[in-house]
Amino acid sequence: MKQIFTRIGQSFQAAEPGQQLPLWKRVAVRLATRKPIEQILREGAGTQMRRVLGRLDLIAVGIGAIIGSGIFVLTGIAAAENAGPAVIVSFVIAGVISALSAFSYSEMASMVPISGSAYTYTYATMGELMGWIIGWDLILEYLVGAATVSVSWSAYVVSFFKDVFGVTFTPKTTQAPVLWDNDSLSFRVNRGAYVNVPAIFISLLLTTLLVLGIRQASWVNQVIVVVKIVVVLFFIFGACRFVDRSNYTPFVPRREGHSYGAQGVFKGTQRVFFAYIGFDAVSTASQEAKDPQRDLPWGICASLGICTALYIGVATVLCGIMPYRQLGGASPLTDALKPHENTKWLRILIELGAICGLSSVILIMLMGQPRILFTMARDGMFPRILGRLHRRFKTPYVPTIASGLVCAVLGGVLPVDILGDMTSIGTLLAFILVNIGVVIMRFTHPEMERGFRVPFGPFLFPLLGAAIALVVLVLSDGPTIYRLFIWMAIGLVVYALYGYRWSRVGNPEKWTPEDVAYFQDCGLDDGDDRRGRDEVDKEEANVEAKA
């Protein structure tokens, strides 16, 4: 296998010293240029980001990101519109796919503990173009994912205020102005709704918290994680007495249009797959972990295992206490309990837990997204201003603020189902490439130290995980795939206009010592005096003037 990679590389070399490569080969070599692992590790070792996250912190990050709208919202929507009671099977399939990919993420994260996550892994194994594609894809995953959950958060806040205080908010300021019709596969106007203000509010609030520091964000996340695990357990054991076995029949409803049947189960898998997004977010905290090689695999695998068990339990109870066709609301857990007596206390508890739980998901998504942009900017893929750390808080504050603003806009105007589908398909693509990356790294860098290895060799789990993720991706509905292609096409244009021209690996001659000093000194070193900062600022102005 290693010989294959060597031959591929030799095919792009000139036949004789000094011979000029043809244009197509020069472009191919340029696009396939890989970032050296040694350079990645060297840059990571020199980070000024604060390493304050231990093993339990990372597990909490994973649980905080995973348990959210998938369990509180998408469980009901997937049952009502796609799989019926067989949504339980959808959760099992999605869990297996995620577990296979979680092993690959664990190996890559322990070997390359950098905040770029799948972007960095792909850049190191498949070259710059594929690295860009997955980096652009991760922007879709995290940013749209955070917006999705902010919409769900808004729905639960509205329900909480109505149940507890008797206050009813107007749809004008709590719902998206457009809706997605699953039957016609098209948008329609949501009359009487203008903007989702609560979704905008929570996005901006958590963005502010993330700018202030990772330690403060971690403390908040740990408290929230404990609350929502307790709430989920209360629902499972408190609502199981209302289960009616007849609601499980038929377990796999007959196909109707684009819903139900065997294909509906897989469509449900693609939809609830969004519920498992989060364990990969653990890898974006690599440069803030105390012992990333040992603790990252624990954070990824343990958080996924805990959440999978909770998901299956919630899906089983939910489909048993209400007919699946009635579970399509924005807050299905509380809706399913309303027909049953003496459940108001449980509904209020669930709403409070959902509000807390969804908050932590938004928090982790908005933590991961800026760190992807931060890493890509330091590679020259985006403007370098996105690669700055705050002088005092040591956080990537510019991409954090930018991501929070975009998230607020998306959450304010788009519905939850369309956002969730886009996030799921983006994550599937990331899983495919990370699984393939493990196979490549086993042969190109067999000697590298790994804190974790995928069980049963480099082929079985990675290739199986990649194949299953590909199948689920292909079975997604047409409009969702079209939106992914459109997003990728936009990304390739951005890469051609900026990333291709300014990449540090592909264009080292364009990066002067002053440019590199911008990342090493500006906002990174507490010991800088004012004179040194003035010199760096002056150098920055000169470089920008030349550009």
mmCIF file of N, CA and C in Angstrom, residues 390-478:
data_model
loop_
_atom_site.group_PDB
_atom_site.id
_atom_site.type_symbol
_atom_site.label_atom_id
_atom_site.label_comp_id
_atom_site.label_asym_id
_atom_site.label_seq_id
_atom_site.Cartn_x
_atom_site.Cartn_y
_atom_site.Cartn_z
ATOM 1 N N HIS A 390 -7.205 36.412 21.136
ATOM 2 C CA HIS A 390 -7.392 37.609 21.948
ATOM 3 C C HIS A 390 -6.205 37.765 22.898
ATOM 4 N N ARG A 391 -5.689 38.973 23.025
ATOM 5 C CA ARG A 391 -4.494 39.213 23.829
ATOM 6 C C ARG A 391 -4.687 38.783 25.278
ATOM 7 N N ARG A 392 -5.879 38.985 25.821
ATOM 8 C CA ARG A 392 -6.125 38.679 27.238
ATOM 9 C C ARG A 392 -6.759 37.311 27.438
ATOM 10 N N PHE A 393 -7.795 36.997 26.657
ATOM 11 C CA PHE A 393 -8.579 35.781 26.904
ATOM 12 C C PHE A 393 -8.013 34.547 26.214
ATOM 13 N N LYS A 394 -7.087 34.745 25.255
ATOM 14 C CA LYS A 394 -6.482 33.626 24.530
ATOM 15 C C LYS A 394 -7.524 32.792 23.789
ATOM 16 N N THR A 395 -8.518 33.439 23.244
ATOM 17 C CA THR A 395 -9.549 32.772 22.446
ATOM 18 C C THR A 395 -9.525 33.342 21.030
ATOM 19 N N PRO A 396 -9.912 32.540 20.024
ATOM 20 C CA PRO A 396 -9.994 33.056 18.645
ATOM 21 C C PRO A 396 -11.224 33.952 18.499
ATOM 22 N N TYR A 397 -11.124 35.165 18.978
ATOM 23 C CA TYR A 397 -12.298 36.010 19.159
ATOM 24 C C TYR A 397 -12.912 36.504 17.847
ATOM 25 N N VAL A 398 -12.080 36.747 16.831
ATOM 26 C CA VAL A 398 -12.639 37.256 15.571
ATOM 27 C C VAL A 398 -13.528 36.209 14.894
ATOM 28 N N PRO A 399 -13.058 34.970 14.664
ATOM 29 C CA PRO A 399 -13.964 33.971 14.075
ATOM 30 C C PRO A 399 -15.121 33.604 15.002
ATOM 31 N N THR A 400 -14.925 33.721 16.329
ATOM 32 C CA THR A 400 -16.023 33.434 17.254
ATOM 33 C C THR A 400 -17.159 34.435 17.078
ATOM 34 N N ILE A 401 -16.802 35.714 17.009
ATOM 35 C CA ILE A 401 -17.823 36.758 16.818
ATOM 36 C C ILE A 401 -18.490 36.610 15.454
ATOM 37 N N ALA A 402 -17.685 36.352 14.414
ATOM 38 C CA ALA A 402 -18.250 36.210 13.066
ATOM 39 C C ALA A 402 -19.199 35.020 12.997
ATOM 40 N N SER A 403 -18.798 33.888 13.592
ATOM 41 C CA SER A 403 -19.653 32.695 13.572
ATOM 42 C C SER A 403 -20.945 32.936 14.338
ATOM 43 N N GLY A 404 -20.852 33.614 15.491
ATOM 44 C CA GLY A 404 -22.047 33.896 16.276
ATOM 45 C C GLY A 404 -23.040 34.765 15.533
ATOM 46 N N LEU A 405 -22.547 35.733 14.797
ATOM 47 C CA LEU A 405 -23.443 36.625 14.046
ATOM 48 C C LEU A 405 -24.147 35.873 12.917
ATOM 49 N N VAL A 406 -23.391 35.046 12.191
ATOM 50 C CA VAL A 406 -24.011 34.274 11.100
ATOM 51 C C VAL A 406 -25.017 33.277 11.656
ATOM 52 N N CYS A 407 -24.674 32.622 12.765
ATOM 53 C CA CYS A 407 -25.589 31.680 13.408
ATOM 54 C C CYS A 407 -26.887 32.375 13.815
ATOM 55 N N ALA A 408 -26.775 33.567 14.361
ATOM 56 C CA ALA A 408 -27.957 34.312 14.776
ATOM 57 C C ALA A 408 -28.869 34.617 13.595
ATOM 58 N N VAL A 409 -28.269 34.976 12.476
ATOM 59 C CA VAL A 409 -29.070 35.286 11.279
ATOM 60 C C VAL A 409 -29.778 34.037 10.759
ATOM 61 N N LEU A 410 -29.042 32.914 10.648
ATOM 62 C CA LEU A 410 -29.644 31.676 10.146
ATOM 63 C C LEU A 410 -30.754 31.188 11.077
ATOM 64 N N GLY A 411 -30.508 31.193 12.383
ATOM 65 C CA GLY A 411 -31.515 30.746 13.342
ATOM 66 C C GLY A 411 -32.727 31.644 13.368
ATOM 67 N N GLY A 412 -32.549 32.897 13.006
ATOM 68 C CA GLY A 412 -33.660 33.832 13.040
ATOM 69 C C GLY A 412 -34.623 33.712 11.879
ATOM 70 N N VAL A 413 -34.181 33.093 10.748
ATOM 71 C CA VAL A 413 -35.041 33.108 9.561
ATOM 72 C C VAL A 413 -35.327 31.736 8.959
ATOM 73 N N LEU A 414 -34.621 30.656 9.394
ATOM 74 C CA LEU A 414 -34.823 29.346 8.772
ATOM 75 C C LEU A 414 -35.423 28.348 9.760
ATOM 76 N N PRO A 415 -36.206 27.364 9.265
ATOM 77 C CA PRO A 415 -36.832 26.360 10.142
ATOM 78 C C PRO A 415 -35.855 25.277 10.546
ATOM 79 N N VAL A 416 -36.209 24.508 11.584
ATOM 80 C CA VAL A 416 -35.289 23.537 12.170
ATOM 81 C C VAL A 416 -35.027 22.349 11.255
ATOM 82 N N ASP A 417 -36.042 21.880 10.505
ATOM 83 C CA ASP A 417 -35.845 20.654 9.729
ATOM 84 C C ASP A 417 -34.890 20.852 8.565
ATOM 85 N N ILE A 418 -34.989 21.993 7.875
ATOM 86 C CA ILE A 418 -34.112 22.218 6.735
ATOM 87 C C ILE A 418 -32.666 22.392 7.194
ATOM 88 N N LEU A 419 -32.481 23.037 8.345
ATOM 89 C CA LEU A 419 -31.140 23.228 8.881
ATOM 90 C C LEU A 419 -30.540 21.897 9.332
ATOM 91 N N GLY A 420 -31.361 21.070 10.001
ATOM 92 C CA GLY A 420 -30.872 19.788 10.492
ATOM 93 C C GLY A 420 -30.418 18.870 9.385
ATOM 94 N N ASP A 421 -31.164 18.820 8.271
ATOM 95 C CA ASP A 421 -30.791 17.963 7.148
ATOM 96 C C ASP A 421 -29.455 18.395 6.545
ATOM 97 N N MET A 422 -29.247 19.706 6.414
ATOM 98 C CA MET A 422 -28.002 20.203 5.835
ATOM 99 C C MET A 422 -26.807 19.846 6.721
ATOM 100 N N THR A 423 -26.995 19.929 8.032
ATOM 101 C CA THR A 423 -25.908 19.611 8.951
ATOM 102 C C THR A 423 -25.558 18.132 8.887
ATOM 103 N N SER A 424 -26.560 17.259 8.832
ATOM 104 C CA SER A 424 -26.325 15.820 8.808
ATOM 105 C C SER A 424 -25.520 15.399 7.594
ATOM 106 N N ILE A 425 -25.877 15.913 6.442
ATOM 107 C CA ILE A 425 -25.194 15.481 5.224
ATOM 108 C C ILE A 425 -23.764 15.996 5.194
ATOM 109 N N GLY A 426 -23.544 17.169 5.780
ATOM 110 C CA GLY A 426 -22.179 17.668 5.878
ATOM 111 C C GLY A 426 -21.321 16.812 6.781
ATOM 112 N N THR A 427 -21.899 16.342 7.875
ATOM 113 C CA THR A 427 -21.164 15.488 8.807
ATOM 114 C C THR A 427 -20.831 14.146 8.179
ATOM 115 N N LEU A 428 -21.741 13.581 7.400
ATOM 116 C CA LEU A 428 -21.489 12.305 6.731
ATOM 117 C C LEU A 428 -20.264 12.390 5.834
ATOM 118 N N LEU A 429 -20.152 13.487 5.099
ATOM 119 C CA LEU A 429 -18.990 13.664 4.234
ATOM 120 C C LEU A 429 -17.698 13.734 5.055
ATOM 121 N N ALA A 430 -17.749 14.422 6.183
ATOM 122 C CA ALA A 430 -16.566 14.502 7.056
ATOM 123 C C ALA A 430 -16.178 13.123 7.571
ATOM 124 N N PHE A 431 -17.162 12.325 7.955
ATOM 125 C CA PHE A 431 -16.886 10.981 8.464
ATOM 126 C C PHE A 431 -16.220 10.117 7.401
ATOM 127 N N ILE A 432 -16.684 10.223 6.171
ATOM 128 C CA ILE A 432 -16.110 9.421 5.089
ATOM 129 C C ILE A 432 -14.617 9.716 4.940
ATOM 130 N N LEU A 433 -14.258 10.991 4.908
ATOM 131 C CA LEU A 433 -12.870 11.359 4.672
ATOM 132 C C LEU A 433 -11.968 11.037 5.868
ATOM 133 N N VAL A 434 -12.476 11.190 7.088
ATOM 134 C CA VAL A 434 -11.664 10.866 8.254
ATOM 135 C C VAL A 434 -11.391 9.365 8.308
ATOM 136 N N ASN A 435 -12.391 8.537 7.991
ATOM 137 C CA ASN A 435 -12.182 7.087 7.958
ATOM 138 C C ASN A 435 -11.126 6.700 6.928
ATOM 139 N N ILE A 436 -11.196 7.313 5.755
ATOM 140 C CA ILE A 436 -10.197 7.030 4.723
ATOM 141 C C ILE A 436 -8.823 7.520 5.167
ATOM 142 N N GLY A 437 -8.805 8.661 5.864
ATOM 143 C CA GLY A 437 -7.541 9.217 6.330
ATOM 144 C C GLY A 437 -6.801 8.290 7.276
ATOM 145 N N VAL A 438 -7.518 7.531 8.101
ATOM 146 C CA VAL A 438 -6.881 6.578 9.012
ATOM 147 C C VAL A 438 -6.136 5.510 8.230
ATOM 148 N N VAL A 439 -6.759 4.999 7.176
ATOM 149 C CA VAL A 439 -6.120 3.974 6.346
ATOM 150 C C VAL A 439 -4.836 4.515 5.728
ATOM 151 N N ILE A 440 -4.912 5.736 5.195
ATOM 152 C CA ILE A 440 -3.738 6.332 4.551
ATOM 153 C C ILE A 440 -2.602 6.535 5.557
ATOM 154 N N MET A 441 -2.941 7.059 6.743
ATOM 155 C CA MET A 441 -1.906 7.353 7.732
ATOM 156 C C MET A 441 -1.229 6.092 8.263
ATOM 157 N N ARG A 442 -1.947 4.970 8.312
ATOM 158 C CA ARG A 442 -1.329 3.734 8.778
ATOM 159 C C ARG A 442 -0.170 3.309 7.868
ATOM 160 N N PHE A 443 -0.236 3.709 6.578
ATOM 161 C CA PHE A 443 0.798 3.293 5.639
ATOM 162 C C PHE A 443 1.820 4.389 5.360
ATOM 163 N N THR A 444 1.396 5.649 5.431
ATOM 164 C CA THR A 444 2.342 6.733 5.172
ATOM 165 C C THR A 444 3.109 7.138 6.419
ATOM 166 N N HIS A 445 2.531 6.945 7.605
ATOM 167 C CA HIS A 445 3.205 7.308 8.858
ATOM 168 C C HIS A 445 3.023 6.182 9.891
ATOM 169 N N PRO A 446 3.501 4.992 9.591
ATOM 170 C CA PRO A 446 3.289 3.863 10.515
ATOM 171 C C PRO A 446 4.047 4.019 11.830
ATOM 172 N N GLU A 447 5.113 4.842 11.803
ATOM 173 C CA GLU A 447 5.965 4.951 12.992
ATOM 174 C C GLU A 447 5.461 5.984 13.994
ATOM 175 N N MET A 448 4.479 6.784 13.627
ATOM 176 C CA MET A 448 4.037 7.858 14.510
ATOM 177 C C MET A 448 3.359 7.313 15.763
ATOM 178 N N GLU A 449 3.575 8.005 16.876
ATOM 179 C CA GLU A 449 2.969 7.605 18.138
ATOM 180 C C GLU A 449 1.466 7.859 18.093
ATOM 181 N N ARG A 450 0.705 6.875 18.534
ATOM 182 C CA ARG A 450 -0.751 6.982 18.565
ATOM 183 C C ARG A 450 -1.240 6.642 19.978
ATOM 184 N N GLY A 451 -2.023 7.540 20.544
ATOM 185 C CA GLY A 451 -2.585 7.265 21.855
ATOM 186 C C GLY A 451 -3.743 6.289 21.795
ATOM 187 N N PHE A 452 -4.240 6.033 20.571
ATOM 188 C CA PHE A 452 -5.361 5.109 20.367
ATOM 189 C C PHE A 452 -5.258 4.550 18.959
ATOM 190 N N ARG A 453 -5.598 3.287 18.797
ATOM 191 C CA ARG A 453 -5.625 2.655 17.479
ATOM 192 C C ARG A 453 -6.997 2.044 17.234
ATOM 193 N N VAL A 454 -7.490 2.195 16.011
ATOM 194 C CA VAL A 454 -8.766 1.580 15.649
ATOM 195 C C VAL A 454 -8.649 0.075 15.808
ATOM 196 N N PRO A 455 -9.592 -0.574 16.505
ATOM 197 C CA PRO A 455 -9.508 -2.027 16.715
ATOM 198 C C PRO A 455 -9.565 -2.812 15.400
ATOM 199 N N PHE A 456 -8.961 -3.983 15.403
ATOM 200 C CA PHE A 456 -9.015 -4.940 14.284
ATOM 201 C C PHE A 456 -8.376 -4.409 13.004
ATOM 202 N N GLY A 457 -7.355 -3.592 13.141
ATOM 203 C CA GLY A 457 -6.591 -3.173 11.985
ATOM 204 C C GLY A 457 -7.130 -1.947 11.292
ATOM 205 N N PRO A 458 -6.420 -1.480 10.249
ATOM 206 C CA PRO A 458 -6.764 -0.214 9.598
ATOM 207 C C PRO A 458 -7.843 -0.306 8.523
ATOM 208 N N PHE A 459 -8.365 -1.490 8.253
ATOM 209 C CA PHE A 459 -9.314 -1.618 7.149
ATOM 210 C C PHE A 459 -10.762 -1.844 7.593
ATOM 211 N N LEU A 460 -10.993 -2.774 8.516
ATOM 212 C CA LEU A 460 -12.352 -3.216 8.813
ATOM 213 C C LEU A 460 -13.267 -2.064 9.229
ATOM 214 N N PHE A 461 -13.008 -1.456 10.365
ATOM 215 C CA PHE A 461 -13.891 -0.411 10.869
ATOM 216 C C PHE A 461 -13.850 0.868 10.027
ATOM 217 N N PRO A 462 -12.664 1.373 9.640
ATOM 218 C CA PRO A 462 -12.648 2.600 8.837
ATOM 219 C C PRO A 462 -13.367 2.474 7.499
ATOM 220 N N LEU A 463 -13.094 1.390 6.763
ATOM 221 C CA LEU A 463 -13.733 1.250 5.451
ATOM 222 C C LEU A 463 -15.227 0.963 5.586
ATOM 223 N N LEU A 464 -15.607 0.186 6.608
ATOM 224 C CA LEU A 464 -17.025 -0.074 6.838
ATOM 225 C C LEU A 464 -17.741 1.218 7.235
ATOM 226 N N GLY A 465 -17.120 2.004 8.099
ATOM 227 C CA GLY A 465 -17.716 3.278 8.492
ATOM 228 C C GLY A 465 -17.869 4.225 7.325
ATOM 229 N N ALA A 466 -16.852 4.278 6.461
ATOM 230 C CA ALA A 466 -16.926 5.144 5.286
ATOM 231 C C ALA A 466 -18.006 4.676 4.316
ATOM 232 N N ALA A 467 -18.113 3.356 4.118
ATOM 233 C CA ALA A 467 -19.102 2.813 3.182
ATOM 234 C C ALA A 467 -20.532 3.071 3.662
ATOM 235 N N ILE A 468 -20.791 2.825 4.948
ATOM 236 C CA ILE A 468 -22.144 3.037 5.478
ATOM 237 C C ILE A 468 -22.512 4.519 5.434
ATOM 238 N N ALA A 469 -21.563 5.380 5.797
ATOM 239 C CA ALA A 469 -21.833 6.814 5.742
ATOM 240 C C ALA A 469 -22.133 7.255 4.317
ATOM 241 N N LEU A 470 -21.434 6.674 3.346
ATOM 242 C CA LEU A 470 -21.683 6.998 1.941
ATOM 243 C C LEU A 470 -23.081 6.565 1.512
ATOM 244 N N VAL A 471 -23.503 5.374 1.954
ATOM 245 C CA VAL A 471 -24.839 4.884 1.610
ATOM 246 C C VAL A 471 -25.914 5.811 2.171
ATOM 247 N N VAL A 472 -25.773 6.191 3.434
ATOM 248 C CA VAL A 472 -26.760 7.077 4.052
ATOM 249 C C VAL A 472 -26.769 8.428 3.348
ATOM 250 N N LEU A 473 -25.593 8.904 2.951
ATOM 251 C CA LEU A 473 -25.519 10.185 2.237
ATOM 252 C C LEU A 473 -26.247 10.108 0.902
ATOM 253 N N VAL A 474 -26.019 9.024 0.162
ATOM 254 C CA VAL A 474 -26.640 8.866 -1.163
ATOM 255 C C VAL A 474 -28.157 8.755 -1.048
ATOM 256 N N LEU A 475 -28.656 8.160 0.043
ATOM 257 C CA LEU A 475 -30.089 7.986 0.219
ATOM 258 C C LEU A 475 -30.789 9.250 0.716
ATOM 259 N N SER A 476 -30.026 10.328 0.951
ATOM 260 C CA SER A 476 -30.641 11.590 1.347
ATOM 261 C C SER A 476 -31.516 12.100 0.205
ATOM 262 N N ASP A 477 -32.521 12.922 0.557
ATOM 263 C CA ASP A 477 -33.399 13.422 -0.500
ATOM 264 C C ASP A 477 -32.642 14.376 -1.413
ATOM 265 N N GLY A 478 -33.150 14.497 -2.648
ATOM 266 C CA GLY A 478 -32.488 15.283 -3.684
ATOM 267 C C GLY A 478 -32.148 16.708 -3.284
#
